[in-house]
GROMACS .gro file of C-alpha atoms in nm:
model
  433
    1MET     CA    1   8.892   0.054   2.523
    2SER     CA    2   9.157   0.073   2.800
    3PHE     CA    3   9.537   0.019   2.736
    4ALA     CA    4   9.530  -0.338   2.913
    5GLU     CA    5   9.246  -0.439   2.662
    6THR     CA    6   9.470  -0.377   2.374
    7LEU     CA    7   9.729  -0.602   2.496
    8SER     CA    8   9.726  -0.965   2.370
    9LEU     CA    9   9.626  -1.260   2.604
   10GLU     CA   10  10.007  -1.346   2.603
   11LYS     CA   11  10.146  -1.020   2.688
   12ARG     CA   12   9.908  -0.977   2.974
   13ARG     CA   13  10.010  -1.339   3.093
   14ARG     CA   14  10.376  -1.235   3.081
   15ALA     CA   15  10.315  -0.924   3.259
   16ARG     CA   16  10.129  -1.094   3.541
   17PHE     CA   17  10.418  -1.327   3.580
   18HIS     CA   18  10.657  -1.024   3.602
   19ALA     CA   19  10.417  -0.876   3.848
   20TYR     CA   20  10.428  -1.200   4.085
   21ALA     CA   21  10.819  -1.215   4.072
   22ALA     CA   22  10.851  -0.847   4.164
   23CYS     CA   23  10.609  -0.908   4.451
   24TYR     CA   24  10.776  -1.205   4.574
   25PHE     CA   25  11.150  -1.063   4.594
   26GLY     CA   26  11.025  -0.723   4.705
   27CYS     CA   27  10.765  -0.807   4.972
   28ILE     CA   28  11.005  -1.017   5.183
   29SER     CA   29  11.104  -0.679   5.335
   30GLU     CA   30  10.743  -0.553   5.393
   31VAL     CA   31  10.653  -0.881   5.544
   32MET     CA   32  10.960  -0.884   5.789
   33LEU     CA   33  10.845  -0.517   5.896
   34ASP     CA   34  10.487  -0.559   5.910
   35SER     CA   35  10.423  -0.908   6.014
   36SER     CA   36  10.733  -1.099   6.101
   37ALA     CA   37  10.912  -1.086   6.445
   38ILE     CA   38  11.255  -1.039   6.319
   39LEU     CA   39  11.271  -0.666   6.319
   40VAL     CA   40  11.105  -0.671   6.672
   41LEU     CA   41  11.390  -0.918   6.802
   42PHE     CA   42  11.642  -0.704   6.633
   43PHE     CA   43  11.545  -0.398   6.824
   44THR     CA   44  11.507  -0.580   7.129
   45MET     CA   45  11.872  -0.708   7.091
   46LEU     CA   46  11.963  -0.328   7.050
   47ASN     CA   47  11.785  -0.274   7.395
   48ALA     CA   48  11.517  -0.062   7.251
   49SER     CA   49  11.201  -0.015   7.455
   50PRO     CA   50  10.869  -0.127   7.369
   51ARG     CA   51  10.770   0.224   7.287
   52VAL     CA   52  11.058   0.256   7.015
   53ILE     CA   53  10.981  -0.076   6.883
   54MET     CA   54  10.624   0.012   6.844
   55PHE     CA   55  10.714   0.348   6.692
   56SER     CA   56  10.941   0.210   6.429
   57SER     CA   57  10.651  -0.010   6.308
   58SER     CA   58  10.440   0.286   6.288
   59LEU     CA   59  10.668   0.501   6.062
   60THR     CA   60  10.503   0.342   5.731
   61GLY     CA   61  10.185   0.495   5.828
   62ILE     CA   62  10.327   0.836   5.948
   63LEU     CA   63  10.530   0.889   5.636
   64ALA     CA   64  10.271   0.758   5.400
   65LEU     CA   65  10.004   1.024   5.543
   66PHE     CA   66  10.235   1.303   5.435
   67LEU     CA   67  10.403   1.166   5.151
   68MET     CA   68  10.140   0.952   4.949
   69ILE     CA   69   9.961   1.234   4.777
   70PRO     CA   70  10.258   1.446   4.706
   71CYS     CA   71  10.434   1.146   4.556
   72SER     CA   72  10.148   1.083   4.334
   73THR     CA   73  10.241   1.407   4.151
   74LEU     CA   74  10.609   1.334   4.147
   75ILE     CA   75  10.508   0.985   3.968
   76GLU     CA   76  10.302   1.160   3.712
   77ARG     CA   77  10.602   1.376   3.625
   78TRP     CA   78  10.875   1.111   3.650
   79GLY     CA   79  10.689   0.834   3.521
   80LEU     CA   80  10.591   0.514   3.682
   81LYS     CA   81  10.888   0.306   3.655
   82LYS     CA   82  11.171   0.553   3.699
   83SER     CA   83  10.978   0.619   4.044
   84VAL     CA   84  10.988   0.267   4.126
   85LYS     CA   85  11.339   0.251   4.055
   86TYR     CA   86  11.436   0.512   4.291
   87SER     CA   87  11.215   0.366   4.555
   88CYS     CA   88  11.375   0.029   4.523
   89PHE     CA   89  11.723   0.175   4.587
   90ALA     CA   90  11.621   0.371   4.877
   91GLY     CA   91  11.448   0.072   5.031
   92CYS     CA   92  11.774  -0.136   4.980
   93LEU     CA   93  11.984   0.130   5.151
   94GLY     CA   94  11.727   0.158   5.438
   95PHE     CA   95  11.736  -0.222   5.515
   96LEU     CA   96  12.141  -0.215   5.485
   97MET     CA   97  12.143   0.069   5.713
   98ILE     CA   98  11.931  -0.122   5.999
   99ALA     CA   99  12.161  -0.432   5.951
  100GLY     CA  100  12.469  -0.208   6.000
  101ALA     CA  101  12.341  -0.017   6.298
  102PRO     CA  102  12.524  -0.233   6.566
  103CYS     CA  103  12.859  -0.117   6.399
  104PHE     CA  104  12.793   0.235   6.511
  105GLY     CA  105  12.813   0.157   6.895
  106LYS     CA  106  12.571   0.135   7.183
  107ASP     CA  107  12.455   0.497   7.175
  108ALA     CA  108  12.411   0.536   6.819
  109ALA     CA  109  12.265   0.190   6.696
  110ILE     CA  110  11.916   0.266   6.779
  111PRO     CA  111  11.905   0.601   6.627
  112PHE     CA  112  12.081   0.470   6.328
  113ALA     CA  113  11.850   0.164   6.288
  114LEU     CA  114  11.539   0.402   6.310
  115LEU     CA  115  11.702   0.627   6.050
  116GLY     CA  116  11.727   0.317   5.790
  117THR     CA  117  11.357   0.218   5.913
  118PHE     CA  118  11.272   0.584   5.806
  119ILE     CA  119  11.438   0.585   5.484
  120TYR     CA  120  11.268   0.255   5.407
  121CYS     CA  121  10.927   0.345   5.506
  122ALA     CA  122  10.957   0.673   5.328
  123GLN     CA  123  11.017   0.483   4.985
  124ARG     CA  124  10.705   0.279   5.044
  125ALA     CA  125  10.499   0.595   4.980
  126VAL     CA  126  10.650   0.641   4.629
  127TYR     CA  127  10.616   0.254   4.543
  128GLY     CA  128  10.281   0.248   4.675
  129SER     CA  129  10.161   0.525   4.472
  130ALA     CA  130  10.304   0.371   4.156
  131TRP     CA  131  10.222  -0.011   4.187
  132TYR     CA  132   9.852   0.010   4.119
  133PRO     CA  133   9.851   0.236   3.808
  134LEU     CA  134  10.136  -0.007   3.693
  135LEU     CA  135   9.892  -0.292   3.754
  136ASP     CA  136   9.611  -0.125   3.558
  137ASN     CA  137   9.815  -0.122   3.257
  138PHE     CA  138   9.771  -0.478   3.209
  139LEU     CA  139   9.489  -0.601   3.425
  140CYS     CA  140   9.138  -0.627   3.288
  141PRO     CA  141   8.867  -0.552   3.562
  142GLN     CA  142   8.749  -0.929   3.551
  143GLU     CA  143   9.124  -1.044   3.622
  144ARG     CA  144   9.173  -0.833   3.935
  145GLY     CA  145   9.024  -1.050   4.192
  146SER     CA  146   9.215  -1.367   4.082
  147PHE     CA  147   9.530  -1.181   4.006
  148PHE     CA  148   9.556  -1.034   4.362
  149SER     CA  149   9.461  -1.380   4.528
  150VAL     CA  150   9.725  -1.556   4.329
  151MET     CA  151   9.996  -1.302   4.357
  152ARG     CA  152   9.941  -1.260   4.738
  153THR     CA  153   9.911  -1.647   4.807
  154GLY     CA  154  10.235  -1.688   4.627
  155TYR     CA  155  10.455  -1.428   4.820
  156MET     CA  156  10.307  -1.529   5.169
  157ILE     CA  157  10.376  -1.899   5.089
  158SER     CA  158  10.743  -1.811   4.973
  159SER     CA  159  10.777  -1.573   5.286
  160GLY     CA  160  10.600  -1.790   5.528
  161ILE     CA  161  10.830  -2.079   5.442
  162LEU     CA  162  11.136  -1.858   5.487
  163PHE     CA  163  11.027  -1.693   5.806
  164PHE     CA  164  10.951  -2.022   5.963
  165LEU     CA  165  11.289  -2.148   5.872
  166LEU     CA  166  11.446  -1.867   6.015
  167GLY     CA  167  11.242  -1.925   6.328
  168LEU     CA  168  11.384  -2.268   6.377
  169LEU     CA  169  11.752  -2.107   6.286
  170LEU     CA  170  11.727  -1.828   6.542
  171GLY     CA  171  11.702  -2.029   6.832
  172LYS     CA  172  11.658  -1.904   7.193
  173GLU     CA  173  11.945  -1.636   7.160
  174PRO     CA  174  12.062  -1.564   6.786
  175PRO     CA  175  12.386  -1.378   6.742
  176PHE     CA  176  12.386  -1.037   6.607
  177TRP     CA  177  12.565  -1.126   6.293
  178LEU     CA  178  12.286  -1.366   6.188
  179MET     CA  179  12.025  -1.110   6.256
  180GLN     CA  180  12.236  -0.840   6.037
  181THR     CA  181  12.287  -1.119   5.755
  182ILE     CA  182  11.909  -1.198   5.730
  183ILE     CA  183  11.825  -0.820   5.722
  184SER     CA  184  12.086  -0.729   5.475
  185VAL     CA  185  11.982  -1.011   5.216
  186THR     CA  186  11.650  -0.897   5.241
  187GLY     CA  187  11.730  -0.536   5.159
  188LEU     CA  188  11.970  -0.678   4.834
  189MET     CA  189  11.646  -0.853   4.736
  190ILE     CA  190  11.454  -0.522   4.701
  191LEU     CA  191  11.650  -0.463   4.391
  192LEU     CA  192  11.522  -0.762   4.213
  193ARG     CA  193  11.162  -0.602   4.246
  194TRP     CA  194  11.296  -0.321   4.026
  195TYR     CA  195  11.447  -0.567   3.753
  196PHE     CA  196  11.100  -0.734   3.707
  197VAL     CA  197  10.896  -0.405   3.727
  198SER     CA  198  11.109  -0.284   3.441
  199LYS     CA  199  10.973  -0.534   3.226
  200PHE     CA  200  10.614  -0.422   3.270
  201PRO     CA  201  10.412  -0.285   2.976
  202GLU     CA  202  10.318   0.081   3.036
  203ASP     CA  203  10.079   0.282   2.853
  204PRO     CA  204  10.261   0.562   2.681
  205ASP     CA  205   9.955   0.800   2.749
  206SER     CA  206   9.980   0.744   3.134
  207ILE     CA  207  10.246   1.017   3.195
  208ALA     CA  208  10.117   1.356   3.243
  209PRO     CA  209  10.368   1.616   3.260
  210ASN     CA  210  10.152   1.904   3.320
  211ILE     CA  211   9.947   1.733   3.576
  212ASN     CA  212   9.748   1.979   3.775
  213PHE     CA  213   9.775   1.872   4.128
  214ASN     CA  214   9.475   2.096   4.279
  215LYS     CA  215   9.240   1.975   4.010
  216ALA     CA  216   9.339   1.579   4.066
  217LEU     CA  217   9.311   1.633   4.423
  218ARG     CA  218   8.967   1.812   4.397
  219THR     CA  219   8.855   1.551   4.155
  220SER     CA  220   8.937   1.282   4.419
  221ILE     CA  221   8.761   1.492   4.715
  222ARG     CA  222   8.442   1.519   4.525
  223ASN     CA  223   8.410   1.161   4.439
  224ALA     CA  224   8.159   1.063   4.711
  225PRO     CA  225   8.229   0.681   4.700
  226LEU     CA  226   8.609   0.721   4.705
  227THR     CA  227   8.590   0.956   5.001
  228GLY     CA  228   8.342   0.757   5.218
  229PHE     CA  229   8.553   0.441   5.153
  230SER     CA  230   8.856   0.616   5.255
  231ILE     CA  231   8.713   0.731   5.617
  232TYR     CA  232   8.613   0.395   5.688
  233LEU     CA  233   8.922   0.270   5.597
  234CYS     CA  234   9.109   0.517   5.820
  235LEU     CA  235   8.882   0.417   6.111
  236LEU     CA  236   8.940   0.034   6.054
  237ALA     CA  237   9.299   0.101   5.999
  238VAL     CA  238   9.340   0.258   6.342
  239ALA     CA  239   9.226  -0.084   6.502
  240TYR     CA  240   9.340  -0.363   6.264
  241THR     CA  241   9.695  -0.250   6.164
  242SER     CA  242   9.787  -0.213   6.554
  243LEU     CA  243   9.671  -0.571   6.655
  244LEU     CA  244   9.970  -0.767   6.515
  245PRO     CA  245  10.274  -0.563   6.631
  246VAL     CA  246  10.105  -0.522   6.974
  247THR     CA  247  10.074  -0.902   7.011
  248LEU     CA  248  10.414  -0.968   6.916
  249ILE     CA  249  10.589  -0.743   7.153
  250TYR     CA  250  10.327  -0.859   7.428
  251LEU     CA  251  10.456  -1.206   7.359
  252LYS     CA  252  10.824  -1.101   7.397
  253LYS     CA  253  10.828  -0.840   7.658
  254TYR     CA  254  10.533  -0.968   7.855
  255ILE     CA  255  10.496  -1.338   7.815
  256ASN     CA  256  10.901  -1.374   7.775
  257MET     CA  257  10.868  -1.612   7.499
  258GLU     CA  258  11.204  -1.724   7.333
  259ALA     CA  259  11.294  -1.539   7.021
  260GLY     CA  260  11.284  -1.841   6.812
  261THR     CA  261  10.921  -1.937   6.941
  262VAL     CA  262  10.802  -1.553   6.883
  263GLN     CA  263  10.940  -1.597   6.530
  264ILE     CA  264  10.778  -1.944   6.455
  265LEU     CA  265  10.427  -1.793   6.591
  266SER     CA  266  10.466  -1.509   6.344
  267SER     CA  267  10.521  -1.739   6.070
  268VAL     CA  268  10.202  -1.932   6.149
  269GLY     CA  269  10.046  -1.587   6.119
  270ILE     CA  270  10.197  -1.573   5.761
  271GLY     CA  271  10.033  -1.896   5.718
  272GLY     CA  272   9.711  -1.730   5.790
  273SER     CA  273   9.777  -1.483   5.509
  274ILE     CA  274   9.860  -1.764   5.277
  275PHE     CA  275   9.541  -1.917   5.344
  276GLY     CA  276   9.346  -1.587   5.343
  277TYR     CA  277   9.479  -1.508   4.993
  278PHE     CA  278   9.427  -1.855   4.854
  279VAL     CA  279   9.053  -1.857   4.935
  280TYR     CA  280   8.988  -1.493   4.864
  281GLY     CA  281   8.985  -1.553   4.466
  282TRP     CA  282   8.715  -1.807   4.504
  283CYS     CA  283   8.519  -1.604   4.752
  284SER     CA  284   8.551  -1.271   4.531
  285ARG     CA  285   8.388  -1.473   4.261
  286HIS     CA  286   8.102  -1.627   4.469
  287LEU     CA  287   8.031  -1.348   4.734
  288LYS     CA  288   7.957  -0.982   4.685
  289LEU     CA  289   8.236  -0.741   4.821
  290LYS     CA  290   8.014  -0.601   5.088
  291TRP     CA  291   8.004  -0.947   5.253
  292LEU     CA  292   8.384  -0.993   5.240
  293GLU     CA  293   8.429  -0.658   5.385
  294LEU     CA  294   8.187  -0.720   5.681
  295ALA     CA  295   8.344  -1.053   5.738
  296ALA     CA  296   8.687  -0.915   5.779
  297HIS     CA  297   8.580  -0.634   6.005
  298ALA     CA  298   8.381  -0.866   6.239
  299LEU     CA  299   8.688  -1.111   6.248
  300PHE     CA  300   8.894  -0.818   6.387
  301ILE     CA  301   8.641  -0.724   6.655
  302PHE     CA  302   8.638  -1.100   6.772
  303LEU     CA  303   9.014  -1.136   6.780
  304ALA     CA  304   9.054  -0.807   6.990
  305VAL     CA  305   8.816  -0.931   7.245
  306ALA     CA  306   8.973  -1.276   7.240
  307LEU     CA  307   9.328  -1.137   7.318
  308PHE     CA  308   9.192  -0.906   7.605
  309ALA     CA  309   9.030  -1.214   7.781
  310LEU     CA  310   9.303  -1.459   7.723
  311ASP     CA  311   9.519  -1.531   8.020
  312LYS     CA  312   9.874  -1.638   8.028
  313SER     CA  313   9.809  -1.932   8.239
  314THR     CA  314   9.536  -2.065   8.028
  315PRO     CA  315   9.625  -2.441   7.927
  316GLY     CA  316   9.756  -2.443   7.561
  317PHE     CA  317   9.842  -2.063   7.561
  318THR     CA  318  10.093  -2.102   7.295
  319LEU     CA  319   9.872  -2.292   7.066
  320ILE     CA  320   9.599  -2.053   7.120
  321MET     CA  321   9.815  -1.760   7.044
  322GLY     CA  322   9.929  -1.938   6.714
  323GLY     CA  323   9.567  -1.963   6.628
  324ILE     CA  324   9.510  -1.587   6.693
  325LEU     CA  325   9.814  -1.489   6.498
  326PHE     CA  326   9.688  -1.717   6.209
  327LEU     CA  327   9.325  -1.535   6.210
  328ILE     CA  328   9.501  -1.194   6.238
  329SER     CA  329   9.696  -1.236   5.933
  330PHE     CA  330   9.385  -1.417   5.770
  331GLY     CA  331   9.197  -1.114   5.820
  332THR     CA  332   9.446  -0.882   5.706
  333SER     CA  333   9.477  -1.052   5.394
  334TRP     CA  334   9.109  -1.013   5.315
  335ILE     CA  335   9.126  -0.641   5.404
  336LEU     CA  336   9.410  -0.603   5.167
  337CYS     CA  337   9.251  -0.756   4.866
  338ASN     CA  338   8.909  -0.581   4.946
  339ASN     CA  339   9.114  -0.246   4.949
  340SER     CA  340   9.303  -0.343   4.623
  341LEU     CA  341   8.945  -0.388   4.440
  342GLU     CA  342   8.811  -0.075   4.580
  343TYR     CA  343   9.119   0.135   4.474
  344LEU     CA  344   9.085   0.048   4.107
  345ALA     CA  345   8.719   0.042   4.105
  346LEU     CA  346   8.638   0.381   4.272
  347ALA     CA  347   8.883   0.584   4.060
  348ARG     CA  348   8.756   0.831   3.812
  349PRO     CA  349   8.904   0.770   3.466
  350GLY     CA  350   9.222   0.977   3.408
  351ASN     CA  351   9.273   1.030   3.785
  352LYS     CA  352   9.386   0.687   3.914
  353THR     CA  353   9.719   0.772   4.060
  354MET     CA  354   9.578   1.059   4.293
  355ALA     CA  355   9.256   0.877   4.376
  356ILE     CA  356   9.470   0.572   4.487
  357ALA     CA  357   9.717   0.796   4.678
  358PHE     CA  358   9.405   0.971   4.837
  359CYS     CA  359   9.265   0.633   4.972
  360GLN     CA  360   9.605   0.526   5.085
  361THR     CA  361   9.662   0.846   5.268
  362TYR     CA  362   9.356   0.766   5.467
  363HIS     CA  363   9.487   0.406   5.545
  364SER     CA  364   9.813   0.554   5.638
  365LEU     CA  365   9.645   0.805   5.867
  366GLY     CA  366   9.488   0.533   6.051
  367THR     CA  367   9.791   0.309   6.067
  368ALA     CA  368   9.985   0.604   6.205
  369LEU     CA  369   9.711   0.699   6.473
  370GLY     CA  370   9.686   0.341   6.588
  371ARG     CA  371  10.047   0.261   6.604
  372VAL     CA  372  10.162   0.586   6.755
  373GLY     CA  373   9.872   0.577   6.986
  374CYS     CA  374   9.988   0.224   7.117
  375ALA     CA  375  10.331   0.339   7.123
  376VAL     CA  376  10.259   0.620   7.349
  377LEU     CA  377  10.023   0.422   7.562
  378LEU     CA  378  10.302   0.150   7.618
  379GLY     CA  379  10.563   0.432   7.735
  380SER     CA  380  10.328   0.647   7.942
  381PRO     CA  381  10.134   0.634   8.261
  382LEU     CA  382   9.804   0.675   8.095
  383LEU     CA  383   9.704   0.313   8.131
  384ALA     CA  384   9.799   0.099   8.456
  385GLN     CA  385  10.051  -0.146   8.405
  386THR     CA  386   9.830  -0.409   8.582
  387TRP     CA  387   9.459  -0.408   8.720
  388GLU     CA  388   9.209  -0.629   8.840
  389TYR     CA  389   8.919  -0.771   8.642
  390GLU     CA  390   8.704  -1.057   8.795
  391GLU     CA  391   8.976  -1.177   9.017
  392ASN     CA  392   9.200  -1.186   8.721
  393TYR     CA  393   9.504  -0.961   8.688
  394MET     CA  394   9.518  -0.781   8.344
  395CYS     CA  395   9.832  -0.638   8.188
  396ILE     CA  396   9.875  -0.283   7.978
  397TYR     CA  397   9.877  -0.499   7.683
  398GLN     CA  398   9.527  -0.648   7.734
  399SER     CA  399   9.405  -0.287   7.801
  400ILE     CA  400   9.518  -0.187   7.453
  401PHE     CA  401   9.363  -0.506   7.324
  402LEU     CA  402   9.032  -0.388   7.466
  403LEU     CA  403   9.065  -0.032   7.333
  404ILE     CA  404   9.127  -0.188   6.973
  405ALA     CA  405   8.813  -0.386   6.999
  406VAL     CA  406   8.607  -0.069   7.086
  407ILE     CA  407   8.748   0.135   6.810
  408ALA     CA  408   8.677  -0.143   6.574
  409VAL     CA  409   8.320  -0.168   6.690
  410PHE     CA  410   8.289   0.211   6.641
  411ALA     CA  411   8.396   0.179   6.292
  412LEU     CA  412   8.106  -0.033   6.202
  413VAL     CA  413   7.893   0.292   6.190
  414MET     CA  414   8.055   0.343   5.855
  415ILE     CA  415   7.981   0.016   5.708
  416PRO     CA  416   7.642   0.110   5.555
  417ILE     CA  417   7.777   0.403   5.339
  418LEU     CA  418   8.058   0.175   5.184
  419PRO     CA  419   8.015   0.190   4.806
  420SER     CA  420   7.975  -0.198   4.809
  421PHE     CA  421   7.684  -0.150   5.023
  422VAL     CA  422   7.493   0.125   4.818
  423PRO     CA  423   7.324   0.009   4.478
  424LYS     CA  424   7.530   0.055   4.192
  425HIS     CA  425   7.564   0.397   4.054
  426GLU     CA  426   7.764   0.597   3.799
  427ASP     CA  427   8.048   0.662   4.045
  428TYR     CA  428   8.128   0.299   4.065
  429TYR     CA  429   8.344   0.310   3.767
  430ASN     CA  430   8.532  -0.020   3.728
  431SER     CA  431   8.379  -0.251   3.954
  432ALA     CA  432   8.569  -0.578   3.992
  433SER     CA  433   8.267  -0.757   4.164
   0.00000   0.00000   0.00000
């Protein structure tokens, strides 16, 4: 019997409430970095180049690639809650540094903002390694799909409303002090994440002071379903994690949309996440996981091709872009929920922290490759700034959209080996679907 099954229904219900609250307060900063235009606009106001802006969005993936597995060992030694405490204080510091960057002068502002982004993204490796094992202490397998649906729907609704209102507030040219205030308050909210996580029930046997790093890593590597899923996730992440930031930079730098319009469109995208998380709980109960994974993958191929083919002179261009951003976030929400179910289902008993870190490292590798690759392409002569295709002039951003579509199509070759596509076997330990 797992520790979660020893808890009463009331204790599990209260723990889920605290998890929702921790997510709602802490994830505003994550949404701001990953899905909102706020930091893109802020770096633009600092006169950062598109390559620097794209690089800042890739730091999470780069750092997680190197830190996720080592952090899993530290977490086993420190304990899950203490690790989250350290990460929350570091995350708050990072956002305050970003907000304070303009105070250090024109030459130092961008490096200081990047340093703050670096600190924030580094702590995400610690928090990400601890989060799922913490949830596993009070989530029974049959509760996972609904929990992730409700949790993510709630935080995307709250953040979506918030960022939409901010888009209305920003207007055409927002002042520095307003952007700094928004970023600072977001950073301080990360401390509330720690307050609620501190109330989680924790299995007293979950800490292993004498954890054998090599043994834990070997256990994960030899777990064939886990390894196969991780490789697939890496390939998919190269494509899907790059699409949103490149699109936002494309709208601001190439289309020259107003800051407020870009932020409102990114808020429409957040609405896509809300809808995606909302329907995922129902879909996970009525559809097999393999169909959810295939649908999300196919959607990103379609969206990348659509962005490549769409011309800025197309009637209703802004409305169409709103629809595309909505669907990008919708697809991302499904991928993240699919991943959450796979993380908890594929880990061997007693090896959850390392197994989850192993999967997330591969995801981070794909994120880093995709976003750094896009940053390099935007700042180098490898791709033409404009070129002609069937009497239409295409820009470098459209070239990148086409490349993303090709990578996503290539990743389809891994679909048949996913654990969810293989008949049930002994390695699929705690399947939630």
